Amino acid sequence: MKKLLGVFLLLMIILISAILIRSALSSAPVNDDDDYAANAGYIRELMTLDAAWSLATLKAYNTPDSNLDQVAGFLPQVREARINLESSSLTAAEAPSVLKNKLSRYLLLIEGKEVVIEHFKSNFAVIRNSVKYLPLAAQALTQALRSAENVEINDEIVDLFERTNSFLRNPDEGTRMRLLIDLSRIHENVMSYPPDIANPLSNFTSHARVLVERKMKLDDSIERLAEQNVQQAGEELLASYQNYREDLQAKQQKDRQLTFLINLGLLALLILLGVLSALFLLVTDFSFSKRLAAEVAAKTEHYEKTIAEVSSPSLDKNLSESLDGMGRMAAVLAHEINTPLGYLGGNLQVLYNGMGKIQSLMGEVKAMLEDVAEATDLEEVGRRIEAFNDVALGLQEDAMLDELPEIAEDMQSGIDQIQHIIDDVKDFTRKDRSSSDWFDIRQCIDRAVKMSRAEIPESTRIDSELTDAPNIFGSPAEINQVLINLINNAAHAIEDAGREKGAIRIKTSIEKNQLVVSVRDNGQGFNDDVRRRIFDPFFTTKDVGKGTGVGLAIVRRIVANHGGKVMVKSIPGKGSNFAFVLPLNSIKNKETDAV
Amino acid sequence: MLCIGYMPTIHAGTPLTNEPIQPIPLTVDVDSAKATLGRELFFDTALSADGDISCASCHNLKEGGADTGKRYSIGHNGSEGGINSPTVYNSSLLFRQFWDGRAETLEDQADQPVTNPVEMAARWPDVLARLYENPSYPNKFQQIYSDGITRENVKNAIAEFERTLLATNSPFDQYLRGNENALTAKEKKGYELFKNYGCHSCHQGVNVGGNMFQVFGAINNYFEERGNITKADLGRFNVTGDSADKFVFKVPSLRMAKYTAPYFHDGTQKTLLDAVNAMFRYQLGREAPDSDKEAIIAFIESLAGEHLEMKK
């Protein structure tokens, strides 16, 4: 008897150990949650830094006088995030090679990005300076040429200056090469001129060359920053890491289920043995079986919990996390748009709430009208009117109706803001600012007035008298620039005249199949001497530093490019009238060109 | 948080926040035990092969943190280096270390002079052995670093000390913080000119430089006119091998320029006026009257801050 009991007990100990060992073994390898969370966190961190880095760089590009400390400040953070990933278990020998390849590709792209940003910073700094200085250098040079009475290369300099400027607006390889050749030809001969020409000439050609050489490099780095490939590589890495993890989990889940079944069998055996032992022990060791029962209960609870966990895998929170890697730039935009959308939505809600009341008012009106039409019972009509009155009063008390205009205004400004944001994005992404299209001159004028208004004192009135005109084919951006230049000149002339009340009048008319746009001011005007030279590049009556004297030269060039011409009349002390004509009959030709 | 240098003068004016230059922070977050150990190492000649050169030999903390007056520093066995020794003051604010930016951190930087044959010319195992023989180092290291004296820990301690070397409270920083009287009229005019001529396109940020690379000879070719091109002249190209990086250097900080003549990586410019002249010619490609240059120099000198090490 005792021997049998001993065998039972031995078996039970073995079984219990087996169960404990199995459960210990089966839970151990699943416990890599922390590892996964940490690695996914590192990837996401680098992705966030990457996006913020691009944004900071692009922001510096768009901010005058920005300093690049912030952009440089990303370096240590990126380095740390990179080191975290490089030393993570993702690079361990047992990590799958697909994952390792994706990681090393991502890290390489991040490294490449650093190079792009460094080149951006260097080119940006130089270009920012030379863009500012080139007109001054050109001005100094033409002055030197004028006083040396050397007109021979003056025209060429003017031409080079305009070509350089137009290259900066629309850089292309062909123009770049031609400009570089022309510039270096002049630069090589610098020494053949006397020093008072050689120095400004060398300054001018050097700056123009630097601009031409670096502009496309700068654009290239900006384009590369705006590309999403680094971000995508990060997303791909994260996605494949998640897949890998899910596969791993599925496999482990299967293992766990199997383990669970085996454990269940062992447990059944254990219970059976326990019962048998209890029968043998019965009275002598009751407490033992009681302890066993408690243990069995605890174990069962443990497995029930396991079953519960296995059968309802906690909805993968990583799924939602993976979404936040997608284009953080888009997130910033979304944020910008979100605010105006917020009050658009809020106001719509107000309208929607009010709508119910208006509807019930309408219902009352309808019922009242029906009753009045039948008019059998005056008392009934009276009650109807009262009911109607109640609803109407309620609506009035609600003040919703009073608020309607305000609500509409708010919503309009929300829409305007979104439009503004979208315009900004469009402006930023538009590569070719001077691309041609059919456009309405009236809209163009409206826009130019709005844009210049910001810098013109309120005491100056700008009004316009615009006739109906067919659409024009050309570059709205360039015509816009023409208008802005003319309006600004008019404003400066008014300011110089010290007028208390300035007036700028913009008028369009159609004469002999030509569109005439005139900008008239009551500024100080100018005499014939000035009028003759007014379109010469670098000719300016403004103080040094206030104007480069190229504004009107640009006006004339753009108008000429559109097949038109610029005319000017002025009476000293009274004001000036600048007008440009654009031929309407050339539209057909332009149209075929465009197709 | 360790407060370094001097307490700022308190003033009522409005700080200037939208300037391309920002003041050097008045406090820095360092481990002061590490920094103290780092200081000891900074001055210790045990880091060099012959026990005759320390970091401080070529980075004289009393005189602006560089090897003042020397074009190139003298290293092991009297050999001359190939590049001008820059200041260690404010070096923690540089985006990268060395003229060619080859080190990303102060730690990486501290590693290199130790083994450079024309600098300390030592071997790390020998250096560590010497440090172990020192009566106090083993104990001091052990108290801070669980693994005692290692190459990494020596570098870390030195770097930690260097992070405390912020020269703060310069007249210009006081001006930025709102004290309008901290600058003379000439210095203020110099700052305006500095911006108008576009110097701040590159010399900008908290360190007035040190946050980007730039080609030396952006407008006119410096090296062609100077001649005798050395390997050090190739600058960043030596690190990347990219031909676009030839003659490209980290833009140096102007913060301590007042004290650190001669100038440029090749130490060719003996005075600030020489350096400013060369910058106008090669980087800005334009002329300026002498009075403008003098004002700019006055402004540059107002950028130098103070540090207790300068008075020790």
Coordinates of C-alpha atoms in Angstrom, one line a residue, chain A residues 54-279:
Chain A
S54 CA 13.0 68.7 -43.7
L55 CA 10.4 71.1 -42.5
A56 CA 13.0 73.2 -40.5
T57 CA 15.2 73.3 -43.6
L58 CA 12.4 74.4 -45.9
K59 CA 11.3 76.9 -43.3
A60 CA 14.8 78.4 -43.2
Y61 CA 14.7 78.6 -46.9
N62 CA 11.5 80.7 -46.8
T63 CA 12.5 82.9 -43.9
P64 CA 14.5 86.0 -44.6
D65 CA 17.5 86.4 -42.3
S66 CA 17.0 83.0 -40.8
N67 CA 19.9 81.4 -39.1
L68 CA 20.6 77.7 -39.5
D69 CA 21.2 76.7 -35.9
Q70 CA 17.9 75.0 -35.7
V71 CA 18.6 73.0 -38.9
A72 CA 22.1 72.1 -37.5
G73 CA 20.5 71.2 -34.2
F74 CA 19.0 68.1 -35.6
L75 CA 22.4 66.5 -36.1
P76 CA 23.0 65.2 -32.6
Q77 CA 19.4 64.0 -32.3
V78 CA 19.5 62.2 -35.6
R79 CA 22.9 60.8 -34.7
E80 CA 21.5 59.4 -31.4
A81 CA 18.4 57.9 -33.1
R82 CA 20.6 56.4 -35.7
I83 CA 23.0 54.9 -33.1
N84 CA 19.9 53.5 -31.2
L85 CA 18.8 51.7 -34.4
E86 CA 22.3 50.5 -35.3
S87 CA 22.8 48.9 -31.9
S88 CA 19.3 47.5 -31.6
S89 CA 18.3 43.9 -31.9
L90 CA 17.2 44.6 -35.5
T91 CA 20.8 44.3 -36.5
A92 CA 21.4 41.2 -34.5
A93 CA 22.6 38.1 -36.4
E94 CA 19.2 36.3 -35.9
A95 CA 17.1 39.2 -37.3
P96 CA 15.7 38.3 -40.8
S97 CA 17.8 39.6 -43.7
V98 CA 14.8 41.4 -45.3
L99 CA 14.5 43.5 -42.2
K100 CA 18.2 44.1 -42.0
N101 CA 18.3 45.2 -45.6
K102 CA 15.4 47.6 -45.2
L103 CA 17.1 49.0 -42.1
S104 CA 20.4 49.6 -43.7
R105 CA 18.8 51.1 -46.8
Y106 CA 16.9 53.5 -44.5
L107 CA 20.0 54.4 -42.6
L108 CA 21.9 55.1 -45.8
L109 CA 19.1 57.4 -47.0
I110 CA 19.2 59.3 -43.7
E111 CA 23.0 59.6 -44.2
G112 CA 22.4 60.9 -47.7
K113 CA 19.9 63.3 -46.4
E114 CA 22.5 64.8 -44.1
V115 CA 24.7 65.4 -47.1
V116 CA 21.8 67.0 -49.1
I117 CA 21.1 69.3 -46.2
E118 CA 24.7 70.3 -45.8
H119 CA 24.9 71.2 -49.5
F120 CA 21.6 73.1 -49.2
K121 CA 23.0 75.2 -46.3
S122 CA 26.2 76.1 -48.1
N123 CA 24.5 76.9 -51.4
F124 CA 21.7 78.8 -49.7
A125 CA 24.0 81.0 -47.8
V126 CA 26.0 82.0 -50.9
I127 CA 22.9 82.4 -53.2
R128 CA 21.1 84.5 -50.6
N129 CA 24.1 86.9 -50.6
S130 CA 24.7 87.1 -54.3
V131 CA 21.0 87.5 -55.2
K132 CA 21.0 90.6 -52.9
Y133 CA 24.3 91.9 -54.2
L134 CA 24.0 91.3 -58.0
P135 CA 21.8 94.3 -58.7
L136 CA 24.1 96.5 -56.7
A137 CA 27.1 95.1 -58.6
A138 CA 25.4 95.7 -61.9
Q139 CA 24.5 99.2 -60.9
A140 CA 28.0 100.0 -59.8
L141 CA 29.3 98.5 -63.0
T142 CA 27.0 100.4 -65.4
Q143 CA 27.8 103.6 -63.5
A144 CA 31.5 102.9 -64.0
L145 CA 31.0 102.2 -67.6
R146 CA 28.9 105.3 -68.1
S147 CA 31.5 107.6 -66.5
A148 CA 34.2 105.9 -68.6
E149 CA 31.8 106.4 -71.6
N150 CA 32.2 102.8 -72.5
V151 CA 28.9 101.8 -74.0
E152 CA 30.4 98.9 -75.8
I153 CA 29.8 96.3 -73.1
N154 CA 27.1 98.1 -71.3
D155 CA 24.4 96.5 -73.4
E156 CA 25.9 93.1 -72.9
I157 CA 26.0 93.6 -69.1
V158 CA 22.4 94.6 -69.1
D159 CA 21.5 91.6 -71.2
L160 CA 23.5 89.3 -68.9
F161 CA 21.9 90.7 -65.9
E162 CA 18.4 90.1 -67.3
R163 CA 19.3 86.7 -68.4
T164 CA 20.7 85.8 -65.0
N165 CA 17.6 87.1 -63.3
S166 CA 15.3 85.2 -65.7
F167 CA 17.5 82.1 -65.2
L168 CA 17.0 82.4 -61.4
R169 CA 13.2 82.4 -62.0
N170 CA 13.3 79.6 -64.5
P171 CA 16.5 77.7 -64.3
D172 CA 17.3 75.3 -67.1
E173 CA 20.5 73.5 -68.2
G174 CA 20.7 75.2 -71.7
T175 CA 20.5 78.7 -70.3
R176 CA 22.9 77.8 -67.6
M177 CA 25.6 76.6 -70.0
R178 CA 25.2 79.6 -72.3
L179 CA 25.3 82.0 -69.4
L180 CA 28.4 80.4 -67.9
I181 CA 30.2 80.6 -71.3
D182 CA 29.3 84.2 -71.8
L183 CA 30.2 85.1 -68.2
S184 CA 33.6 83.4 -68.4
R185 CA 34.4 85.0 -71.7
I186 CA 33.9 88.4 -70.2
H187 CA 35.6 87.4 -66.9
E188 CA 38.8 86.3 -68.8
N189 CA 39.2 89.7 -70.3
V190 CA 38.7 91.6 -67.1
M191 CA 42.3 92.5 -66.9
S192 CA 42.2 94.3 -70.2
Y193 CA 40.1 97.0 -68.7
P194 CA 41.3 99.9 -66.5
P195 CA 41.0 99.1 -62.8
D196 CA 37.9 101.3 -62.2
I197 CA 36.1 99.1 -64.6
A198 CA 37.9 95.8 -64.0
N199 CA 37.0 95.7 -60.4
P200 CA 33.2 96.2 -60.7
L201 CA 33.2 94.0 -63.8
S202 CA 34.9 91.2 -62.0
N203 CA 32.5 91.6 -59.0
F204 CA 29.5 91.4 -61.3
T205 CA 30.7 88.4 -63.4
S206 CA 31.8 86.5 -60.3
H207 CA 28.5 86.9 -58.5
A208 CA 26.5 86.1 -61.6
R209 CA 28.6 83.0 -62.2
V210 CA 28.2 81.8 -58.6
L211 CA 24.4 82.3 -58.9
V212 CA 24.2 80.4 -62.2
E213 CA 26.5 77.7 -60.9
R214 CA 24.7 77.1 -57.6
K215 CA 21.0 77.9 -58.3
M216 CA 20.3 74.5 -59.8
K217 CA 22.2 72.7 -57.1
L218 CA 20.1 74.5 -54.5
D219 CA 16.9 73.7 -56.3
D220 CA 18.0 70.1 -56.6
S221 CA 18.6 69.8 -52.8
I222 CA 15.2 71.4 -52.1
E223 CA 13.5 69.0 -54.5
R224 CA 15.3 66.1 -52.8
L225 CA 14.2 67.4 -49.4
A226 CA 10.6 67.6 -50.6
E227 CA 10.8 64.0 -51.9
Q228 CA 9.2 61.4 -49.7
N229 CA 11.6 58.6 -50.4
V230 CA 13.3 58.7 -47.0
Q231 CA 10.0 58.8 -45.2
Q232 CA 8.8 55.9 -47.4
A233 CA 11.8 53.9 -46.6
G234 CA 11.1 54.4 -42.9
E235 CA 7.5 53.4 -43.4
E236 CA 8.5 50.3 -45.3
L237 CA 10.9 49.3 -42.6
L238 CA 8.3 49.8 -40.0
A239 CA 5.7 47.8 -42.0
S240 CA 8.0 44.9 -42.7
Y241 CA 9.0 44.9 -39.0
Q242 CA 5.3 44.7 -38.1
N243 CA 4.7 41.9 -40.5
Y244 CA 7.7 40.0 -39.2
R245 CA 6.4 40.5 -35.7
E246 CA 2.9 39.3 -36.6
D247 CA 4.2 36.2 -38.2
L248 CA 6.3 35.5 -35.2
Q249 CA 3.4 36.0 -32.9
A250 CA 1.1 33.8 -35.0
K251 CA 3.7 31.0 -34.8
Q252 CA 4.2 31.5 -31.0
Q253 CA 0.4 31.5 -30.6
K254 CA 0.3 28.1 -32.3
D255 CA 3.0 26.9 -30.0
R256 CA 1.2 28.1 -27.0
Q257 CA -2.0 26.4 -28.0
L258 CA -0.2 23.2 -28.4
T259 CA 1.5 23.6 -25.1
F260 CA -1.8 24.4 -23.6
L261 CA -3.3 21.1 -24.8
I262 CA -0.4 19.1 -23.6
N263 CA -0.6 20.8 -20.2
L264 CA -4.3 20.1 -20.1
G265 CA -3.7 16.4 -20.6
L266 CA -1.0 16.4 -18.0
L267 CA -3.3 18.2 -15.7
A268 CA -6.1 15.6 -16.2
L269 CA -3.6 12.9 -15.3
L270 CA -2.5 14.8 -12.3
I271 CA -6.0 15.2 -11.1
L272 CA -6.7 11.6 -11.6
L273 CA -3.6 10.7 -9.7
G274 CA -4.5 13.2 -7.0
V275 CA -7.9 11.6 -6.6
L276 CA -6.4 8.1 -6.4
S277 CA -3.8 9.3 -3.9
A278 CA -6.5 11.0 -1.9
L279 CA -8.4 7.7 -1.8

